[in-house]
Coordinates of C-alpha atoms in Angstrom, one line a residue:
X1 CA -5.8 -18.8 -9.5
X2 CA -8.0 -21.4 -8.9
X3 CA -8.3 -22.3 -12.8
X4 CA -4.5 -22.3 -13.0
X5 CA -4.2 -24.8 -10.2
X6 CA -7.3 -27.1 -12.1
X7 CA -4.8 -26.7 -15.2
X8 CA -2.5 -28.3 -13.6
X9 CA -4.5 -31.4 -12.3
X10 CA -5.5 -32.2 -15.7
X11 CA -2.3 -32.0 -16.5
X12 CA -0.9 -34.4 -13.8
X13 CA -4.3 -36.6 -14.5
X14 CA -3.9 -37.2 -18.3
X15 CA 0.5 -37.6 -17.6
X16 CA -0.6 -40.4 -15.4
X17 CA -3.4 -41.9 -17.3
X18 CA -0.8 -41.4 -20.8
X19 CA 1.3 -43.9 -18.7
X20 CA -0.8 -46.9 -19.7
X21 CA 1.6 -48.2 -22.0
X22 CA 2.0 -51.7 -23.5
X23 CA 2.3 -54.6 -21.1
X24 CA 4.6 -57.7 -22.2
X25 CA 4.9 -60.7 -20.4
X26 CA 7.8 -62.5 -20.0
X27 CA 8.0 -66.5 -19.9
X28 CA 11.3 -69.3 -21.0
X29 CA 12.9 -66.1 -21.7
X30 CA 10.8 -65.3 -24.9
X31 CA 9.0 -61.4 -25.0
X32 CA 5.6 -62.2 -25.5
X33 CA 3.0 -59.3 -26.5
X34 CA 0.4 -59.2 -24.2
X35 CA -1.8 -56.1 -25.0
X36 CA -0.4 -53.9 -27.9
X37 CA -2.2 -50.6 -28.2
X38 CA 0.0 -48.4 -31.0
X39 CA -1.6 -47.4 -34.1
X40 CA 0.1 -46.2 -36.8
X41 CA 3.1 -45.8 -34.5
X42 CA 6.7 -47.1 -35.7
X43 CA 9.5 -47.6 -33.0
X44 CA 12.9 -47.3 -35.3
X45 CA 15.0 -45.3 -33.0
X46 CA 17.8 -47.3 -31.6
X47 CA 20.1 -46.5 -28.9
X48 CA 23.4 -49.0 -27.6
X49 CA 24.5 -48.1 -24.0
X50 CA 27.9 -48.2 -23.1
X51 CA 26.9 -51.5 -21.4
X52 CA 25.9 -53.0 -24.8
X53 CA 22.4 -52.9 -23.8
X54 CA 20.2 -51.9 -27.0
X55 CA 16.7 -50.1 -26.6
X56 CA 14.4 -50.2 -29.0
X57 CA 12.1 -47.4 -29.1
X58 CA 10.5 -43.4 -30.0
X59 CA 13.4 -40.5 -28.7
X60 CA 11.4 -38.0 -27.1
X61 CA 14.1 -35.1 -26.9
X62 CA 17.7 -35.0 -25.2
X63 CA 18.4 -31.7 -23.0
X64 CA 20.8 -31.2 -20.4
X65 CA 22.5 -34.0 -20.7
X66 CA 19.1 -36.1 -20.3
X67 CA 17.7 -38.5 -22.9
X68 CA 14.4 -39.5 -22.6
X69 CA 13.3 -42.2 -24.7
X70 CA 9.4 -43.7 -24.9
X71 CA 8.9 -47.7 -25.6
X72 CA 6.2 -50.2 -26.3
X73 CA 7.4 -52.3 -23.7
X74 CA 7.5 -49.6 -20.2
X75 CA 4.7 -47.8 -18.6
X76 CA 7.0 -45.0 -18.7
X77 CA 9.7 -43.3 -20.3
X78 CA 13.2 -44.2 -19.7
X79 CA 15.5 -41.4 -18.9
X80 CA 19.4 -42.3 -19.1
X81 CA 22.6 -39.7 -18.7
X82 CA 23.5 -39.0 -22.1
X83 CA 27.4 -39.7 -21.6
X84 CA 25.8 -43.4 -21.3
X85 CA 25.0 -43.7 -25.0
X86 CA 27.6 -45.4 -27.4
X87 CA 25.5 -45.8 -30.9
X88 CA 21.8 -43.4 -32.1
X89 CA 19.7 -44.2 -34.9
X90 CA 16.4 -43.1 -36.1
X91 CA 15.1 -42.7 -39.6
X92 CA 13.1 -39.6 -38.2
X93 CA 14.2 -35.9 -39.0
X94 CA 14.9 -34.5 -35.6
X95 CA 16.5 -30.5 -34.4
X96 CA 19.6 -31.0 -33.4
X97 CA 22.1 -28.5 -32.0
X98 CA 26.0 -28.9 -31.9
X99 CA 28.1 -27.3 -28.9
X100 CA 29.8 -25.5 -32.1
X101 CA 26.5 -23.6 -32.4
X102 CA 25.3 -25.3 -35.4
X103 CA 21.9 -25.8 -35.3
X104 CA 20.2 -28.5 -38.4
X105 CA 17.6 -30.4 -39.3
X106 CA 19.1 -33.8 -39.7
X107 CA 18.7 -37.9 -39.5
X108 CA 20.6 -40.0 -36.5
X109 CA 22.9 -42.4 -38.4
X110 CA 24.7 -45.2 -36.4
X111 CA 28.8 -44.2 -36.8
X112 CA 30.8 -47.6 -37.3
X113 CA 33.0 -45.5 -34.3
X114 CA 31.8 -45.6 -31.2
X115 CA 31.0 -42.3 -29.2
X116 CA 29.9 -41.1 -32.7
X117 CA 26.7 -40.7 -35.3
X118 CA 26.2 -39.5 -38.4
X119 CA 23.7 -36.7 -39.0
X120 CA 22.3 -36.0 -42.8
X121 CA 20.8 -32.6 -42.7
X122 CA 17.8 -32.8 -44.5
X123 CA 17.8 -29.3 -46.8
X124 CA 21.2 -29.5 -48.1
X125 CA 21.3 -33.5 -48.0
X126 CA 25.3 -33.5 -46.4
X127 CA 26.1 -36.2 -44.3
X128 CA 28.6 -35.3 -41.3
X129 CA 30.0 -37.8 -38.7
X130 CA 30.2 -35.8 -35.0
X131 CA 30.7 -37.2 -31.8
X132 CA 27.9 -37.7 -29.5
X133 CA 29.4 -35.7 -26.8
X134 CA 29.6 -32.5 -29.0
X135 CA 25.4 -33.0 -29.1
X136 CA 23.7 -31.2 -27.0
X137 CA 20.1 -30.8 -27.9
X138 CA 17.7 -33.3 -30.0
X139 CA 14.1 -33.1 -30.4
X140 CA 11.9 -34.4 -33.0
X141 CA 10.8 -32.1 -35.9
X142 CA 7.6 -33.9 -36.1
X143 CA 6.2 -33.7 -32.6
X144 CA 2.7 -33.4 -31.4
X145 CA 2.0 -29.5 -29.5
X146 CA 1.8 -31.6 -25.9
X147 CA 5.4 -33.1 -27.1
X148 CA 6.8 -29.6 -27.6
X149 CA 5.1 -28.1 -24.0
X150 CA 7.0 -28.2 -20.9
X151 CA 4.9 -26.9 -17.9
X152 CA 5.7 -26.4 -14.3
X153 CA 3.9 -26.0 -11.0
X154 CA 5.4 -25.2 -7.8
X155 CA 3.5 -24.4 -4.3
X156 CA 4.5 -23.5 -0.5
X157 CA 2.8 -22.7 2.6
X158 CA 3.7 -21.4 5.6
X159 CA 1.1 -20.8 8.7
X160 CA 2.6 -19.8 12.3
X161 CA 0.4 -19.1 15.5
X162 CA 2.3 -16.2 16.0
X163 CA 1.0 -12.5 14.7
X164 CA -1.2 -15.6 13.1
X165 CA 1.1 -15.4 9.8
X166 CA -0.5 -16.8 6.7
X167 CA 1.6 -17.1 3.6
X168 CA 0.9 -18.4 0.2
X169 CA 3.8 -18.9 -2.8
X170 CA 2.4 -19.7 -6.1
X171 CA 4.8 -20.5 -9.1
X172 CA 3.5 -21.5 -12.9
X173 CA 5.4 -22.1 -15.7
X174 CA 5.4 -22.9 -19.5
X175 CA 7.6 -23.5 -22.4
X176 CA 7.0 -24.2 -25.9
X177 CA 9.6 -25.4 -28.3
X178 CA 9.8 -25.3 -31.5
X179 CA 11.9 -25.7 -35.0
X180 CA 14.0 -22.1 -34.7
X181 CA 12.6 -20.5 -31.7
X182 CA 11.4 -20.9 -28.0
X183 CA 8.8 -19.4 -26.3
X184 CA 8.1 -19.4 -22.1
X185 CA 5.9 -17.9 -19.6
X186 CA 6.1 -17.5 -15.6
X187 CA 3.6 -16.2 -13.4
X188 CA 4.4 -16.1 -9.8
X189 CA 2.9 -14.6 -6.8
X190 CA 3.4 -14.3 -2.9
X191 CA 0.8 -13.4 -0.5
X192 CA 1.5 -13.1 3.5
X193 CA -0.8 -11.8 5.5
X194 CA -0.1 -11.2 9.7
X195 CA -1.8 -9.2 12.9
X196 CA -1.1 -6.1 13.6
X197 CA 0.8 -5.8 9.9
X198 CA 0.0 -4.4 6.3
X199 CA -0.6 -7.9 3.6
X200 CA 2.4 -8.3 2.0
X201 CA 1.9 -9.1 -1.8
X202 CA 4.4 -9.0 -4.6
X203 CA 3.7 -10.8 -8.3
X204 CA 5.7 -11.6 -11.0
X205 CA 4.9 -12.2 -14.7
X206 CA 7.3 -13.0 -17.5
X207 CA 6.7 -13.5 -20.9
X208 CA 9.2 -14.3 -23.6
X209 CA 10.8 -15.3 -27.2
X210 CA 13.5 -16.3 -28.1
X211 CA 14.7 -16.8 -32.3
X212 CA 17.6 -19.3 -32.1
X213 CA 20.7 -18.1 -34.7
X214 CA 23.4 -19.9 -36.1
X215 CA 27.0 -20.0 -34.3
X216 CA 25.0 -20.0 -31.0
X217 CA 23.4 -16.6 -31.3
X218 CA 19.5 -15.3 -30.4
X219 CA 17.4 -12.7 -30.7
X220 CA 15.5 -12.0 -27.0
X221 CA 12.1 -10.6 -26.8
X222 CA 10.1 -10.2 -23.4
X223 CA 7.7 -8.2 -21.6
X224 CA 8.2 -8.9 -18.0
X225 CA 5.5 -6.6 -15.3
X226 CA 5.9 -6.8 -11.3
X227 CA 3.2 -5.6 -8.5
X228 CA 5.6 -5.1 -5.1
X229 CA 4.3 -3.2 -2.3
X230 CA 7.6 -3.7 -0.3
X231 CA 9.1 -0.9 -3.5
X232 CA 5.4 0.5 -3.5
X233 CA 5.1 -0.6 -6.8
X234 CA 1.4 -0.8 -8.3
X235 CA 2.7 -1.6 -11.9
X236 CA 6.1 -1.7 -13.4
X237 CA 5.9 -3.1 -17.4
X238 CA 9.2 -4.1 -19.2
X239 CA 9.5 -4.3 -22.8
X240 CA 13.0 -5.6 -23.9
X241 CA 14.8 -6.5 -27.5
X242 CA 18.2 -7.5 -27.6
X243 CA 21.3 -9.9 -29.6
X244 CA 22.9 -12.6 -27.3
X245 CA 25.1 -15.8 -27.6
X246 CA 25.6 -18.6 -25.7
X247 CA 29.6 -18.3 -24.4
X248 CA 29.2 -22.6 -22.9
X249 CA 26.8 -25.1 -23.7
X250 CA 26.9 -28.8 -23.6
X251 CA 25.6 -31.2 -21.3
X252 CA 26.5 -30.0 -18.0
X253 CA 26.0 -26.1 -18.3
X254 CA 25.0 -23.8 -20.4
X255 CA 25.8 -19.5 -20.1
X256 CA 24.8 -17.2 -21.9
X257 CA 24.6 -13.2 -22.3
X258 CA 22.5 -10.9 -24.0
X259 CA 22.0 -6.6 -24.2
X260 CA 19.9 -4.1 -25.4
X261 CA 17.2 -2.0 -24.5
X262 CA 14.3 -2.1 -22.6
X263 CA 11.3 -0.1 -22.1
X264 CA 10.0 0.8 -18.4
X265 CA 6.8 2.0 -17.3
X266 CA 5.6 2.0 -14.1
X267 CA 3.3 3.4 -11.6
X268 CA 3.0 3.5 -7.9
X269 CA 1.1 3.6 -5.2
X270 CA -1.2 6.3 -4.3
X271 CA 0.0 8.1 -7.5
X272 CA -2.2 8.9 -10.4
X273 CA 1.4 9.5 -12.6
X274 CA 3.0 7.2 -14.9
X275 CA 6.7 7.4 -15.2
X276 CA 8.3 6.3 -18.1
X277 CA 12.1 5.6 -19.5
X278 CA 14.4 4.2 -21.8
X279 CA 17.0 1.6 -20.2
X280 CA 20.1 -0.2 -21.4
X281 CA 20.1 -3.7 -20.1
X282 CA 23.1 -6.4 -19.9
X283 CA 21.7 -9.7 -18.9
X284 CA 23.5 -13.0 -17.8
X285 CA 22.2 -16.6 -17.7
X286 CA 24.0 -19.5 -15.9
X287 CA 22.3 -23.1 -15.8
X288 CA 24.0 -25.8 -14.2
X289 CA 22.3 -29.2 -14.7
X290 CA 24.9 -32.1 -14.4
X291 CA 25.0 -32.8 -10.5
X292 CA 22.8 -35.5 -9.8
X293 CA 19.6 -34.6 -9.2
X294 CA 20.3 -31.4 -8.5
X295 CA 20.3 -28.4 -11.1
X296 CA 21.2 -24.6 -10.7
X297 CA 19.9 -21.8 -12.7
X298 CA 20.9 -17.9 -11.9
X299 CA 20.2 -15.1 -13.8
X300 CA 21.2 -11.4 -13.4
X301 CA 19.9 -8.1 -15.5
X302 CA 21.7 -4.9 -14.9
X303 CA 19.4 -1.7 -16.4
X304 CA 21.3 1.6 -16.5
X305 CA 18.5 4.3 -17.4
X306 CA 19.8 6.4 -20.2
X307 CA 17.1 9.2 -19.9
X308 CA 17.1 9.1 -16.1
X309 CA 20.5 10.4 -14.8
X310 CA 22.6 7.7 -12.6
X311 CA 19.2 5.3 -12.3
X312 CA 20.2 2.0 -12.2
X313 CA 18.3 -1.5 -11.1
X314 CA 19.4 -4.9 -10.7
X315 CA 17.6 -8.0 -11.0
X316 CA 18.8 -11.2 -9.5
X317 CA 17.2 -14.7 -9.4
X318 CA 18.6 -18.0 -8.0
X319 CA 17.0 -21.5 -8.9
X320 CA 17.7 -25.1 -6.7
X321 CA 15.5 -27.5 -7.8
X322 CA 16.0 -31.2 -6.5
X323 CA 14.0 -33.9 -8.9
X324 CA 11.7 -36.6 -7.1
X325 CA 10.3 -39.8 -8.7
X326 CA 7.0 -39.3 -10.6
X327 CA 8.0 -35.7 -11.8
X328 CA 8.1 -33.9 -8.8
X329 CA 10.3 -31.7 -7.7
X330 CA 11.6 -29.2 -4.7
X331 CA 12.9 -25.8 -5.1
X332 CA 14.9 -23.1 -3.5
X333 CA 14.5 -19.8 -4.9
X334 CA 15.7 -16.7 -4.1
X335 CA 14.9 -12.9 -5.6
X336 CA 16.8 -9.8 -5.6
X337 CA 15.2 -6.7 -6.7
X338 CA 17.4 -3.2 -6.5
X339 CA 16.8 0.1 -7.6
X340 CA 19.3 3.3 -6.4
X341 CA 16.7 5.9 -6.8
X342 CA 13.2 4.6 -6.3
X343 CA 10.0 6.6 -5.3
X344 CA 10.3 8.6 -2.3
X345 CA 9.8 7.0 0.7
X346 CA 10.0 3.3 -1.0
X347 CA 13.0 1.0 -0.3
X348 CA 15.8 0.7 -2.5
X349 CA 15.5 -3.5 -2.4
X350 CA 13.7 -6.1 -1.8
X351 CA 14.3 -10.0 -1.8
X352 CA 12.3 -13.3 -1.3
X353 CA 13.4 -16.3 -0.3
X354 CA 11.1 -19.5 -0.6
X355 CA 10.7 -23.0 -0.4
X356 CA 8.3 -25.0 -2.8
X357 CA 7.0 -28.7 -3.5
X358 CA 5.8 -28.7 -7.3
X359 CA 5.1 -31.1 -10.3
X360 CA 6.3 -31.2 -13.9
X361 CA 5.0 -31.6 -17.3
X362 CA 8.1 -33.4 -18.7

């Protein structure tokens, strides 16, 4: 634990000392370059706000409604609502996905309409004019690997004099991007420890793929493994292939579902016996990202067990995370875990609710 929490330090240090961008000083209204450290770097994407305002710089990806553009001329990047931009250019190839599901390798064109852009898709050369709100995902095909990570870390504490209660929530997270696919992985853990009670400990891993499809279908791949001793649960390992789509996506929520079949083995507690079983799942995912500052993320997975008669378990997660300047972040999350026939003497549920402070790699 201690080398994931140095991780993220490094992280933090070199996003801060990355910061040190090109300084320009202004005098009689004429821009003049001060320090100018880019080598072999070319700023040729172009963006007009619905202001008229033009910046001039490097798009580094638009999600959720949020473009974040770098410059020669900020310490940082600027990050402007999407519904704010009235003309996009750029002479670099970039993935771009369509609410219509169509997903293509193209080049930004300024549209001589407004609230539109032209996007040439590189392998079959076409040229289409769509408008900008029907975009809802851009990222650059020719990005470095720090470009394409997204990494999250998220921390609370809670310590009370009484029954001297100690508790420790620990959430990591990272996502890699890339041309046709996306890959993420979670760890989290909670630890509380209290007189005249047994420690409490429960932890969470997740790892998963997913193959992006045209039309706004994906193929799913994960193996997901929890440690609970409220269910008694030593191990429980989840393997799971599916087919989903995404029902809504654009730049203020996205859903999608998925099915198929998972793969459950698990073993308790003072039991030397692994129990193992094929499951049906039907998953749901519902983010929420256009509120302010606030976004919403809940997901739901319903496993029927077809080789255990009337097993079923349900897993429920609930995400609030509230951004704060310099890429940090608050969250509320809360956990559901059910199963209708667990081990015997086990309970049937179990479900966290927590509070965390946490920083971004954005």
């Amino acid at each position: 634990m201690n080398k994931i929490i140095l991780f993220f330090f490094i992280l933090f240090f070199f996003r801060m000392s990355g910061q040190t961008a090109d300084t320009l000083v202004l005098k009689n209204n004429d821009v003049k370059i001060k320090e100018l450290k880019i080598i072999h770097e070319q700023w040729t994407d172009t963006l007009v706000l619905k202001n008229n305002d033009v910046i001039i710089g490097k798009i580094k990806s638009m999600n959720k409604g949020v473009l974040q553009i770098e410059t020669d001329y900020s310490k940082s990047d600027f990050k402007l609502e999407w519904k704010e931009v009235k003309f996009i250019s750029s002479s670099r190839t970039h993935i771009i996905n369509l609410t219509s599901g169509v997903l293509v390798n193209g080049i930004l064109s300024k549209s001589k309409t407004p609230n539109k852009c032209e996007i040439k898709n590189v392998e079959t050369q076409i040229t289409t004019e769509v408008n900008l709100r029907d975009i809802v995902y851009i990222k650059p095909v020719d990005d470095s690997f720090w470009d394409r990570l997204d990494a999250s870390f998220d921390v609370g504490i809670k310590l009370t004099k009484a029954e001297n209660l100690q508790q420790l929530t620990i959430n990591v997270n990272l996502g890699y991007t890339a041309k046709r696919w996306f890959a993420t992985g979670m760890y989290k853990q909670i630890q509380s420890i209290q007189d005249n009670s047994e420690p409490i400990r429960r932890i969470d891993t997740d790892l998963s793929y997913v193959h992006l499809l045209p039309k706004d279908f994906f193929i799913p791949l994960s193996v997901t493994t929890l440690s609970n001793t409220e269910q008694d649960i030593q191990l429980r390992i989840l393997s799971k292939a599916g087919y989903g789509k995404y029902i809504l996506r654009d730049n203020k929520k996205y859903w999608g579902v998925a099915t198929g079949l998972s793969f459950n083995h698990e073993r308790y507690f003072n039991s030397s016996e692994a129990y193992k079983s094929l499951e049906l799942y039907l998953g749901t995912d519902f983010n929420l990202y256009d509120i302010g500052d606030f976004s919403i993320q809940s997901k739901v997975n319903v496993f029927p067990s077809i080789t255990e008669s009337k097993r079923v378990r349900t897993d429920f997660n609930l995400d609030t995370k509230y951004d704060l300047p310099l890429d940090f972040f608050i969250k509320l999350s809360f956990v559901y875990n059910y199963d209708n026939k667990p081990k015997n003497g086990a309970a049937k549920d179990d479900y966290v609710f927590q509070t965390t402070f946490g920083w971004k790699l954005d």
